[in-house]
Short mmCIF file of C-alpha atoms in Angstrom, two decimals:
data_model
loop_
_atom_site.label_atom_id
_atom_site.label_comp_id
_atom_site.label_asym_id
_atom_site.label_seq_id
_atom_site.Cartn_x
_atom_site.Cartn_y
_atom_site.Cartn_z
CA UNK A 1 0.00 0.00 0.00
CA UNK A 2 0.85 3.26 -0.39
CA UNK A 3 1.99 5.83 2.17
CA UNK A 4 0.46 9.38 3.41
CA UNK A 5 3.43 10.45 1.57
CA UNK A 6 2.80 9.17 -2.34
CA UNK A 7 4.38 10.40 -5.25
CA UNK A 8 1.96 13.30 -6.56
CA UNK A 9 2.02 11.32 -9.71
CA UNK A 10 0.58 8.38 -8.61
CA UNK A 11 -2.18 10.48 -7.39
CA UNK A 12 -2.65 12.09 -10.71
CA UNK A 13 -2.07 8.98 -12.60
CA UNK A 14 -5.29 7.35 -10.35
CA UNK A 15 -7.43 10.75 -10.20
CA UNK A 16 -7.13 10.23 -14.68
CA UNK A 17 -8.56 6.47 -14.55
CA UNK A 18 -11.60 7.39 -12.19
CA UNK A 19 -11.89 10.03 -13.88
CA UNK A 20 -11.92 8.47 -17.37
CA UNK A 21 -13.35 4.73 -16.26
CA UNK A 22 -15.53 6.05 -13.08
CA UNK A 23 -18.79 6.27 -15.17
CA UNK A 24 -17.91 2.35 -16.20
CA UNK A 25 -16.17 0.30 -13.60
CA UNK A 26 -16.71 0.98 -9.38
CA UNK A 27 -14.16 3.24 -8.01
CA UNK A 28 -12.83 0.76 -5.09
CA UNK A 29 -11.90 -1.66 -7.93
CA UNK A 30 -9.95 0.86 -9.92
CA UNK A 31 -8.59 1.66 -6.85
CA UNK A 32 -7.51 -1.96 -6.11
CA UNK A 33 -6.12 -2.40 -9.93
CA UNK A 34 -3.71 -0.09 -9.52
CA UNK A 35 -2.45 -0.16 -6.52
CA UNK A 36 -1.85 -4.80 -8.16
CA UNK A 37 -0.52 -3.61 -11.46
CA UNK A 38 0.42 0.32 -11.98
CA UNK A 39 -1.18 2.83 -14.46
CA UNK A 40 -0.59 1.15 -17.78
CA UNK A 41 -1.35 -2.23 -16.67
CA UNK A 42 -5.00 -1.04 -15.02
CA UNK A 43 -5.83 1.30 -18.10
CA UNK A 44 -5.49 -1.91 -20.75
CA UNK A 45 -7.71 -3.72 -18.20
CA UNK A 46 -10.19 -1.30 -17.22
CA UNK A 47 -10.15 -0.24 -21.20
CA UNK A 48 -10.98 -3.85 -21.76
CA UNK A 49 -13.68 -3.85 -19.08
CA UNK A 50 -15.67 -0.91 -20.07
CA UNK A 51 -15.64 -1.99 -23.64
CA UNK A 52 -17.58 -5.33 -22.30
CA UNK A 53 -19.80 -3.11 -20.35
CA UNK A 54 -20.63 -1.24 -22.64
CA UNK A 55 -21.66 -4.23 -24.90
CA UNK A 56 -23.48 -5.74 -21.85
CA UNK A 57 -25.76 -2.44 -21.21
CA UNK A 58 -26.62 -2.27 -25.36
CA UNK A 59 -27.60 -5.75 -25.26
CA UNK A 60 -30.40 -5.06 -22.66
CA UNK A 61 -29.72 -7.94 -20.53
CA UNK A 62 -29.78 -8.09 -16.79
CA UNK A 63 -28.37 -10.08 -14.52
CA UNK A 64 -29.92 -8.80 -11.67
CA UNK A 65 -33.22 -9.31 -13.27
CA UNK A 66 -32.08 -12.88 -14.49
CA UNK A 67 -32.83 -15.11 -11.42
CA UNK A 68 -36.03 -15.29 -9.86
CA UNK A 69 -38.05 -13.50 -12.51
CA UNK A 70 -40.61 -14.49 -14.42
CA UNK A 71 -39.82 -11.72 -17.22
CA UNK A 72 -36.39 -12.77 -17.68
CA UNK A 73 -36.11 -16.15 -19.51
CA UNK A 74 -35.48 -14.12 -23.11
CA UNK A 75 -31.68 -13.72 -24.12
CA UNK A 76 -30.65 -11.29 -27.07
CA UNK A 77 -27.54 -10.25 -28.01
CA UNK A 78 -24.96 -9.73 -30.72
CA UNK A 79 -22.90 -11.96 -33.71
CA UNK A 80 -20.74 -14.16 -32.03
CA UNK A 81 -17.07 -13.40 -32.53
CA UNK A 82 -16.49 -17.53 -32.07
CA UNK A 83 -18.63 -18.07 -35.18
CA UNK A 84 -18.03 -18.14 -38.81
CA UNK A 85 -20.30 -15.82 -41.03
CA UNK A 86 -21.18 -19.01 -42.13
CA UNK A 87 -22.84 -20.73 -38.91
CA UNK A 88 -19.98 -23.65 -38.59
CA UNK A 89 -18.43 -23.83 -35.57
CA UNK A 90 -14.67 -25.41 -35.08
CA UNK A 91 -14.89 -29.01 -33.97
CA UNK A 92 -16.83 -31.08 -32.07
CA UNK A 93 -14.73 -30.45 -28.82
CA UNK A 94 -14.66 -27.12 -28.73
CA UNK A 95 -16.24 -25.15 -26.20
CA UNK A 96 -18.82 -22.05 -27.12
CA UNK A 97 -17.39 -19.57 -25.28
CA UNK A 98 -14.68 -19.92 -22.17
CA UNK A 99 -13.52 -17.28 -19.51
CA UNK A 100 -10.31 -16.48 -21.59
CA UNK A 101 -11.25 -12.49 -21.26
CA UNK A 102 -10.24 -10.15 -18.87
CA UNK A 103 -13.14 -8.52 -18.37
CA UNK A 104 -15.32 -7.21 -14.97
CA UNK A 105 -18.53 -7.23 -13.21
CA UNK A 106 -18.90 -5.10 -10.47
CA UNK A 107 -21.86 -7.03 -7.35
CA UNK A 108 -25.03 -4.73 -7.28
CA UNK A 109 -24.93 -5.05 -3.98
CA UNK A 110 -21.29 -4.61 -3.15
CA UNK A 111 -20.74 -0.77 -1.21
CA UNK A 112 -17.45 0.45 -2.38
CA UNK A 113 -15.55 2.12 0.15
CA UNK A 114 -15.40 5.85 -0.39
CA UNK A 115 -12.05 7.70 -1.93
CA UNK A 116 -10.95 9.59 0.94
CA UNK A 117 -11.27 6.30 3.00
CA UNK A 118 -8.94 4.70 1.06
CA UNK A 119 -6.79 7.42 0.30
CA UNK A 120 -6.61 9.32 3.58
CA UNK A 121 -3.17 11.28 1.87
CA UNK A 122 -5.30 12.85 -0.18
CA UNK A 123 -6.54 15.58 2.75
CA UNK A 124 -5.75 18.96 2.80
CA UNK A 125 -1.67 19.97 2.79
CA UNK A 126 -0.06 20.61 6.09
CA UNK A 127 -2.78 18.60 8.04
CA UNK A 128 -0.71 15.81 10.09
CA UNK A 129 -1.94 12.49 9.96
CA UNK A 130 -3.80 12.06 13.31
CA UNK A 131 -5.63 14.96 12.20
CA UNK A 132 -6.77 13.80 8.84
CA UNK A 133 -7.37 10.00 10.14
CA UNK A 134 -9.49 12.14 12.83
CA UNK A 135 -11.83 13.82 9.96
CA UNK A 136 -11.79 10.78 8.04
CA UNK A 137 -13.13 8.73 11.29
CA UNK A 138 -14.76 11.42 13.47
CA UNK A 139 -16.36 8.08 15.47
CA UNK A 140 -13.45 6.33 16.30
CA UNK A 141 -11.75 7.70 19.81
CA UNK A 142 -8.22 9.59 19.73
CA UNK A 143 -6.57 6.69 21.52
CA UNK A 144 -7.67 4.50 18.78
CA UNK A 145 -6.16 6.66 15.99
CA UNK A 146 -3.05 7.07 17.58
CA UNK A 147 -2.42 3.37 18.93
CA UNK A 148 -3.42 2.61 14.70
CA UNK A 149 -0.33 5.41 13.87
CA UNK A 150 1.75 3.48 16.13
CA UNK A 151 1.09 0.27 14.99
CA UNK A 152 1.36 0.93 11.47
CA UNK A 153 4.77 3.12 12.02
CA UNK A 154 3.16 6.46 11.28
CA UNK A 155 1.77 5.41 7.67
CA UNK A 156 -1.34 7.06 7.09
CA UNK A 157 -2.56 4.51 4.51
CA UNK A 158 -2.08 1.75 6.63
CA UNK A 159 -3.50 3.11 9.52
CA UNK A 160 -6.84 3.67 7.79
CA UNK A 161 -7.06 0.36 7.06
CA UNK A 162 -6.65 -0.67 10.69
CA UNK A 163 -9.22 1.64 11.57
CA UNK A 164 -11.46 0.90 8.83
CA UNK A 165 -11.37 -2.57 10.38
CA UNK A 166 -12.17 -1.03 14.07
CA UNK A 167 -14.65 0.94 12.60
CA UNK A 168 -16.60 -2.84 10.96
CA UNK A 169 -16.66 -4.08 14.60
CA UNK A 170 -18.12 -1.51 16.50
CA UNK A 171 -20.39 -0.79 13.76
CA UNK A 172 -21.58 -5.18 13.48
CA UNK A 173 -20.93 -4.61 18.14
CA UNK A 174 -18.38 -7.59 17.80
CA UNK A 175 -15.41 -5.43 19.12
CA UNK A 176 -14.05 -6.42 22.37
CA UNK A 177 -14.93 -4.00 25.16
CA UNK A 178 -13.03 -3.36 28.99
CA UNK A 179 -10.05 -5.50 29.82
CA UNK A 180 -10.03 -7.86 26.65
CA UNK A 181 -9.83 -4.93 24.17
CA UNK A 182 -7.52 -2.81 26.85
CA UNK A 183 -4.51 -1.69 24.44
CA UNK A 184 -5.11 -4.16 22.17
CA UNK A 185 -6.31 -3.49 18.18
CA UNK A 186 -9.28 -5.57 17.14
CA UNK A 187 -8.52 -8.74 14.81
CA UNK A 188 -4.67 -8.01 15.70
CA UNK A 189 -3.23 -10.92 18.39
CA UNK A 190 -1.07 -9.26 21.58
CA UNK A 191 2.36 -9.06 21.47
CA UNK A 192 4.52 -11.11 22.96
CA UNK A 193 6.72 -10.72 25.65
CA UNK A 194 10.08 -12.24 26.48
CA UNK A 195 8.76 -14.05 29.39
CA UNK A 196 7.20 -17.65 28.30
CA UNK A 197 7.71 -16.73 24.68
CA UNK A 198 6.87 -20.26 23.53
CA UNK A 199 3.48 -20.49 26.14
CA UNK A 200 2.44 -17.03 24.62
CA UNK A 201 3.31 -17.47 21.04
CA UNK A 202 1.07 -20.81 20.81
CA UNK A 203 -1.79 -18.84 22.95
CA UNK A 204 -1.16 -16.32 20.16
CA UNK A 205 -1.89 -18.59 17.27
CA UNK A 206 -4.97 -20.15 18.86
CA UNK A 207 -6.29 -16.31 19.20
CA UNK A 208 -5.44 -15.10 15.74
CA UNK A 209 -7.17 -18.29 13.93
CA UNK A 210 -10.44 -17.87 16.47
CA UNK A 211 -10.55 -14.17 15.79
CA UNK A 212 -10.03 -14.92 11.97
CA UNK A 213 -12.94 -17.10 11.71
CA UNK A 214 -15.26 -15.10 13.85
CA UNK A 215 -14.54 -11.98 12.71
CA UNK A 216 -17.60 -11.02 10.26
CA UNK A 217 -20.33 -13.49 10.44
CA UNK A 218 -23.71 -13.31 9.13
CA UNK A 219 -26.50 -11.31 11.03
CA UNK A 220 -29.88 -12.89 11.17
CA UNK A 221 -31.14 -10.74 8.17
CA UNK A 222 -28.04 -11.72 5.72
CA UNK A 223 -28.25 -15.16 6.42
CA UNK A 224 -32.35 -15.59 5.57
CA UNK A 225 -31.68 -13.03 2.42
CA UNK A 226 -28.46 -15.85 1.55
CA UNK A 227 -31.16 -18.10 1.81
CA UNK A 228 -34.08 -17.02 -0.29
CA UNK A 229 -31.17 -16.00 -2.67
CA UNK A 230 -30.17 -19.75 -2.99
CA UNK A 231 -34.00 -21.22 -3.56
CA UNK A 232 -34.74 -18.67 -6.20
CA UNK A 233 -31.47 -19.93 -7.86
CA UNK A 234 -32.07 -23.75 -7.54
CA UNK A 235 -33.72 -23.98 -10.25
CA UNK A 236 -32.18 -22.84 -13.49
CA UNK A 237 -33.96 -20.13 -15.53
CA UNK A 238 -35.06 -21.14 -18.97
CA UNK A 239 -33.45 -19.62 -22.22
CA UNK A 240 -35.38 -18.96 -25.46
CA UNK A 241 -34.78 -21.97 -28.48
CA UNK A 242 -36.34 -19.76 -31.31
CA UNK A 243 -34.62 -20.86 -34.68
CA UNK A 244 -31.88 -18.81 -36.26
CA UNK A 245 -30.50 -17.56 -33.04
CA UNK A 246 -27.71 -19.84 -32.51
CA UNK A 247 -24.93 -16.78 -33.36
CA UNK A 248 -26.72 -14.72 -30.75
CA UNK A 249 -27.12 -17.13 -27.94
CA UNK A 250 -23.35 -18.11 -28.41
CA UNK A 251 -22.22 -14.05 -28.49
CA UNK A 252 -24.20 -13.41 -25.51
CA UNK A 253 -22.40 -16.98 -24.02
CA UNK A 254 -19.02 -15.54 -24.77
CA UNK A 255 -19.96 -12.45 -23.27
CA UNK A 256 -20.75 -14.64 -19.65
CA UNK A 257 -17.61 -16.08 -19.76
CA UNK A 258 -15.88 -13.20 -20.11
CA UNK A 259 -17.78 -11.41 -16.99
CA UNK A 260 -17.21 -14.98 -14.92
CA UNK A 261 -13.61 -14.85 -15.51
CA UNK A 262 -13.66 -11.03 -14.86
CA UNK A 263 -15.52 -11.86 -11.37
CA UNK A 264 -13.28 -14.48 -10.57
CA UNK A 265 -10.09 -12.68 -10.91
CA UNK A 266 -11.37 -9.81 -8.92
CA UNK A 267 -12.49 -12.08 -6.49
CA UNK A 268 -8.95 -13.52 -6.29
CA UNK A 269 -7.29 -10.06 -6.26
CA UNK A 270 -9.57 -9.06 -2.89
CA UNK A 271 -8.59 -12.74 -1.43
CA UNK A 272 -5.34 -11.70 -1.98
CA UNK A 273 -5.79 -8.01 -0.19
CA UNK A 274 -7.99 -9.90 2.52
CA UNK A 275 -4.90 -11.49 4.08
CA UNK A 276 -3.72 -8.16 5.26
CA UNK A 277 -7.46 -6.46 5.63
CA UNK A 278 -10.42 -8.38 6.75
CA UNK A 279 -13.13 -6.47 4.85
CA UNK A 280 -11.52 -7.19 1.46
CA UNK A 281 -13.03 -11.06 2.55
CA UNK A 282 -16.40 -9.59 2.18
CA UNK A 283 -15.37 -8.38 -1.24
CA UNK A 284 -13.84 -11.51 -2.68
CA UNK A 285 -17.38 -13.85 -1.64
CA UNK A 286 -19.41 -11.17 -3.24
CA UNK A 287 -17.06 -11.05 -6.67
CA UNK A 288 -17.14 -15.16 -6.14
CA UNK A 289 -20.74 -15.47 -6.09
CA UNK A 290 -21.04 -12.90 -8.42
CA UNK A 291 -18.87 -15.19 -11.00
CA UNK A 292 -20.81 -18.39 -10.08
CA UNK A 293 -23.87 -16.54 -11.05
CA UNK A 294 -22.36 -15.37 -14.33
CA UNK A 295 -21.29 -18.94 -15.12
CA UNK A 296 -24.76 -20.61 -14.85
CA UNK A 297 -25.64 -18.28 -17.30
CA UNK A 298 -23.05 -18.55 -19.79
CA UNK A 299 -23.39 -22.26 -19.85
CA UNK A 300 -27.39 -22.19 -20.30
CA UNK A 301 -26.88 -19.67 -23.36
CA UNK A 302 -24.14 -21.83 -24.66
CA UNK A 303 -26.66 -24.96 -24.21
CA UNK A 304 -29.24 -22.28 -25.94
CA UNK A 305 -26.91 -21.28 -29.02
CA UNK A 306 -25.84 -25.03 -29.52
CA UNK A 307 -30.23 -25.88 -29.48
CA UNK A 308 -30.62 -23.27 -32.04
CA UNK A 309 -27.55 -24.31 -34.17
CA UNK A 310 -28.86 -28.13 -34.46
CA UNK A 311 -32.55 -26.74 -35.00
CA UNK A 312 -31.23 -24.79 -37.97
CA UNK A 313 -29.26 -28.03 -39.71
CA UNK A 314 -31.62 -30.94 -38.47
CA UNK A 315 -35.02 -32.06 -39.98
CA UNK A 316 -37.78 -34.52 -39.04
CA UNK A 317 -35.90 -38.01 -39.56
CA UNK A 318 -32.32 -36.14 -39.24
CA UNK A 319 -30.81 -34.59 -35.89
CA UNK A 320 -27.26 -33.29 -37.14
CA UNK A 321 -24.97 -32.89 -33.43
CA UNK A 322 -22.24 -31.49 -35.78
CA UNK A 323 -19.66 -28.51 -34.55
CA UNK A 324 -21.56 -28.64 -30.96
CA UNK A 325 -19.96 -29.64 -27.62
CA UNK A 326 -19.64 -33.58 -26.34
CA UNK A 327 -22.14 -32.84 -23.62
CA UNK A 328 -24.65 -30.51 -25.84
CA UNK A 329 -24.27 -32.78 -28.24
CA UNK A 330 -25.17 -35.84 -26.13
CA UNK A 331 -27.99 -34.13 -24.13
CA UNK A 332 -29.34 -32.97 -27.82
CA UNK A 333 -29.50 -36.08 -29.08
CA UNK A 334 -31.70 -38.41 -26.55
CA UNK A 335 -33.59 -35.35 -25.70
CA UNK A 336 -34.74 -34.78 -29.90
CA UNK A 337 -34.94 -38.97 -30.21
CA UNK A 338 -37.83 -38.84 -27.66
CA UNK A 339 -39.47 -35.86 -29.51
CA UNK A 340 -39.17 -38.10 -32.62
CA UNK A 341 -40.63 -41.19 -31.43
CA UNK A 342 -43.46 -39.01 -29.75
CA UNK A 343 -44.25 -37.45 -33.08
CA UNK A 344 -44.51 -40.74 -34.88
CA UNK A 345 -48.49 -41.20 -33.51
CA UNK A 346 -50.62 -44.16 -33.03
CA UNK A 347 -48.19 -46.56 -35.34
CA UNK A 348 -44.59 -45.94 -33.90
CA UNK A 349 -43.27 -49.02 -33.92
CA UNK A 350 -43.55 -49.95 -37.85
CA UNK A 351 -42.77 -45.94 -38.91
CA UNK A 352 -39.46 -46.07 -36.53
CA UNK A 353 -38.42 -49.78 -38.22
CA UNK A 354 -39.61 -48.70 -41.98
CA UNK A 355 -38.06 -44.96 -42.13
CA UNK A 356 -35.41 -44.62 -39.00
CA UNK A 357 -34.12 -41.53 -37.43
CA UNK A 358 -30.60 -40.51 -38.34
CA UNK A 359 -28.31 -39.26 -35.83
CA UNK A 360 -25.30 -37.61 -37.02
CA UNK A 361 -22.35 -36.97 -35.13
CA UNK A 362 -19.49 -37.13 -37.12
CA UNK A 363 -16.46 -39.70 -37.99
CA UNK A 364 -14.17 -37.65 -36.35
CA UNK A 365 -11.85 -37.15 -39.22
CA UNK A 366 -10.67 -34.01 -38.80
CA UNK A 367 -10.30 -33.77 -35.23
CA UNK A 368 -6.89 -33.78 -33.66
CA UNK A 369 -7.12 -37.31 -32.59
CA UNK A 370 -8.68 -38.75 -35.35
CA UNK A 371 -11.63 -40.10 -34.00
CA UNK A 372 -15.00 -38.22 -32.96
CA UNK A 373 -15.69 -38.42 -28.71
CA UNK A 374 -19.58 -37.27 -30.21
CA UNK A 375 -19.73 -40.73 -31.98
CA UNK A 376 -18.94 -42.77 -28.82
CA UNK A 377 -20.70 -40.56 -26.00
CA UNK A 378 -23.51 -40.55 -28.30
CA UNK A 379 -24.30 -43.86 -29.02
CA UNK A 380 -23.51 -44.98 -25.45
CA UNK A 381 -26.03 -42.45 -24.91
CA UNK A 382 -29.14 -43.91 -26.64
CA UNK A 383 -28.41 -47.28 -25.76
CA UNK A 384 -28.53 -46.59 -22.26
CA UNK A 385 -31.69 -44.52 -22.93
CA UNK A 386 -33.20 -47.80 -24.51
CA UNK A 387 -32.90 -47.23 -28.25
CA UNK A 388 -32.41 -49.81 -30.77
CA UNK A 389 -29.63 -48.18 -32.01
CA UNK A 390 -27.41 -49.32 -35.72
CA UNK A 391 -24.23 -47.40 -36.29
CA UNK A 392 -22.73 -46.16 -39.12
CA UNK A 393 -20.19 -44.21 -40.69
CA UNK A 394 -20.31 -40.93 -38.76
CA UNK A 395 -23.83 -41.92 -37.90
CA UNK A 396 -26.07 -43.97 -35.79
CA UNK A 397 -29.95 -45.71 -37.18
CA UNK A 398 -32.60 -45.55 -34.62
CA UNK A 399 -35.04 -48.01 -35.08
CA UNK A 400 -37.26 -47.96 -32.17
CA UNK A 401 -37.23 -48.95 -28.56
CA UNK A 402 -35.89 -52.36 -26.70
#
């Protein structure tokens, strides 16, 4: 971290991302990208981030919205960048969409901590640093600010931290009050003294670890709203399979990914800043859950754009799992082999045995093994599902049921 005394051009080099990204990306994780990786590095990221959320706000879709809503089971979006003009996709192993981009996604209902918090040099010249860590914390007593100086040898920056941390415990009444908090900074174990160094420094341990683990736990409110959270999310929300919109189910897909991986990183950037500041451990589950939620939904529009795509090059007797992933591909194939068989009426049995359905999968030629994992997975597939399955070149002939 930096010091009450930072270069002026840091300060200007920070001041021209929030003020050029502020609109786009939360200030705290600006904030936190430069302090990782310097100006240059955070302006290619944060460049990078506001271009995807900029995509994400023109495409209409909200996460937010996305889970637990009855109005939001329709995705829209773009032309895949992953696709062809042409519709084909790579190979059959090939994933729609992966978190390969650097993007980010900011939690709705993560509070950034304000500027001058984290920046308490930033306060008015000549002011000394017990002074401006006294506006900046106008709760906190004197005896706290100055035992935080002292603790943090006179750096301003790190001193706010500690009292940020002070500040969480009073505020959530888990701070320590009389003789167990007596000279003694919250979250922080004792020092020890030369007497029974080894007795104290294993009492020490025990304290730190019990401290660690106790030190923000749920209140009665978050722990019921983490729980309707979780049942509105057990069941996954359904994605539109209209015809012809494979390229934008797998753009919007791609877009996921990229705000998963985004939400991951970020998450392990605060884990990272956690081990020396508790509160950034608040941060990192909200940017983790955050990125789980982002995930289910880049995999359900990558099931979506690889429905569409087989739609588009199947017919009645022909389901064509082409350029789709193993598991789409798999789950596509028993699932449109039922809908068959269901559609053949009243006389099932001789229709299915006179004109079969053909499942195509591929020989696997020109994969980079020389052999198709669809074929296999697929045909295992059916069989287990009860089909009277023939194979073929590249193919399989479904003839009815066992």
């Amino acid at each position: 971290m930096g010091s009450a005394s930072a270069p002026r051009g840091d300060e200007e080099d920070l001041d021209k991302l929030i003020t050029e990204f502020g609109s786009l990306v939360d200030e705290s994780l600006v904030v936190l990208i430069f302090r990782e990786q310097g100006y240059q590095e955070t302006r290619k990221a944060l460049a990078e981030i506001s271009k995807d959320v900029r995509d994400e706000e023109a495409s209409g879709f909200d996460t937010g919205n996305y889970y637990g809503s009855e109005g939001g089971s329709n995705i829209e979006g773009a032309q895949s960048p992953s696709l062809t003009n042409s519709g084909s996709w790579a190979t059959s192993d090939y994933d729609i969409g992966s978190p390969r981009t650097a993007a980010s996604a900011m939690a709705d209902d993560f509070q950034p901590l304000a500027r001058d918090q984290l920046l308490p040099d930033t306060a008015d010249a000549g002011a000394t640093p017990e002074a401006t860590l006294k506006s900046i914390f106008p709760m906190l007593k004197d005896t706290d600010i100055r035992r935080a100086l002292k603790e943090s040898a006179g750096d301003a920056m790190r001193a706010s931290d500690i009292l940020l941390n002070i500040k969480h415990l009073e505020e959530t009444g888990q701070r320590l009050k009389g003789i167990d908090a007596f000279f003694q900074l919250d979250g922080f174990p004792a020092k020890k003294s030369r007497k029974k160094a080894h007795t104290k420094e294993k009492e020490t341990g025990r304290q730190r670890l019990s401290v660690d683990y106790k030190l923000a736990p749920l209140s009665v409110n978050e722990q019921a709203e983490c729980a309707e959270r979780s049942s509105t999310q057990s069941a996954p929300p359904q994605v539109s399979m209209t015809p012809g919109n494979c390229v934008d189910q797998a753009a919007m897909a791609e877009k996921s990914w990229a705000a998963a991986g985004a939400s991951y990183a970020a998450a392990s950037a605060a884990t990272r800043r956690g081990r020396s500041d508790p509160l950034f451990r608040q941060v990192a589950a909200v940017y983790s859950d955050r990125g789980r939620e982002q995930a289910a939904v880049a995999r359900l529009r990558q099931s979506a754009a690889a429905d569409a795509f087989v739609e588009e090059q199947s017919s009645a007797d022909v389901i064509d799992v082409h350029y789709v992933t193993v598991d789409d591909g798999v789950r596509i194939a028993v699932e449109r082999t039922q809908q068959w068989w269901v559609k053949l009426g009243e006389h099932r049995i001789k229709k299915a045995r006179n004109e079969p359905l053909r499942v195509v999968t591929g020989s696997g030629v020109h994969s980079a093994k020389g052999f198709s994992r669809m074929y296999g997975e697929v045909g295992a597939a059916l069989e287990r599902a009860g089909w009277k399955v023939q194979p073929g070149i590249g193919h399989y002939l479904v003839t009815g049921k066992k």
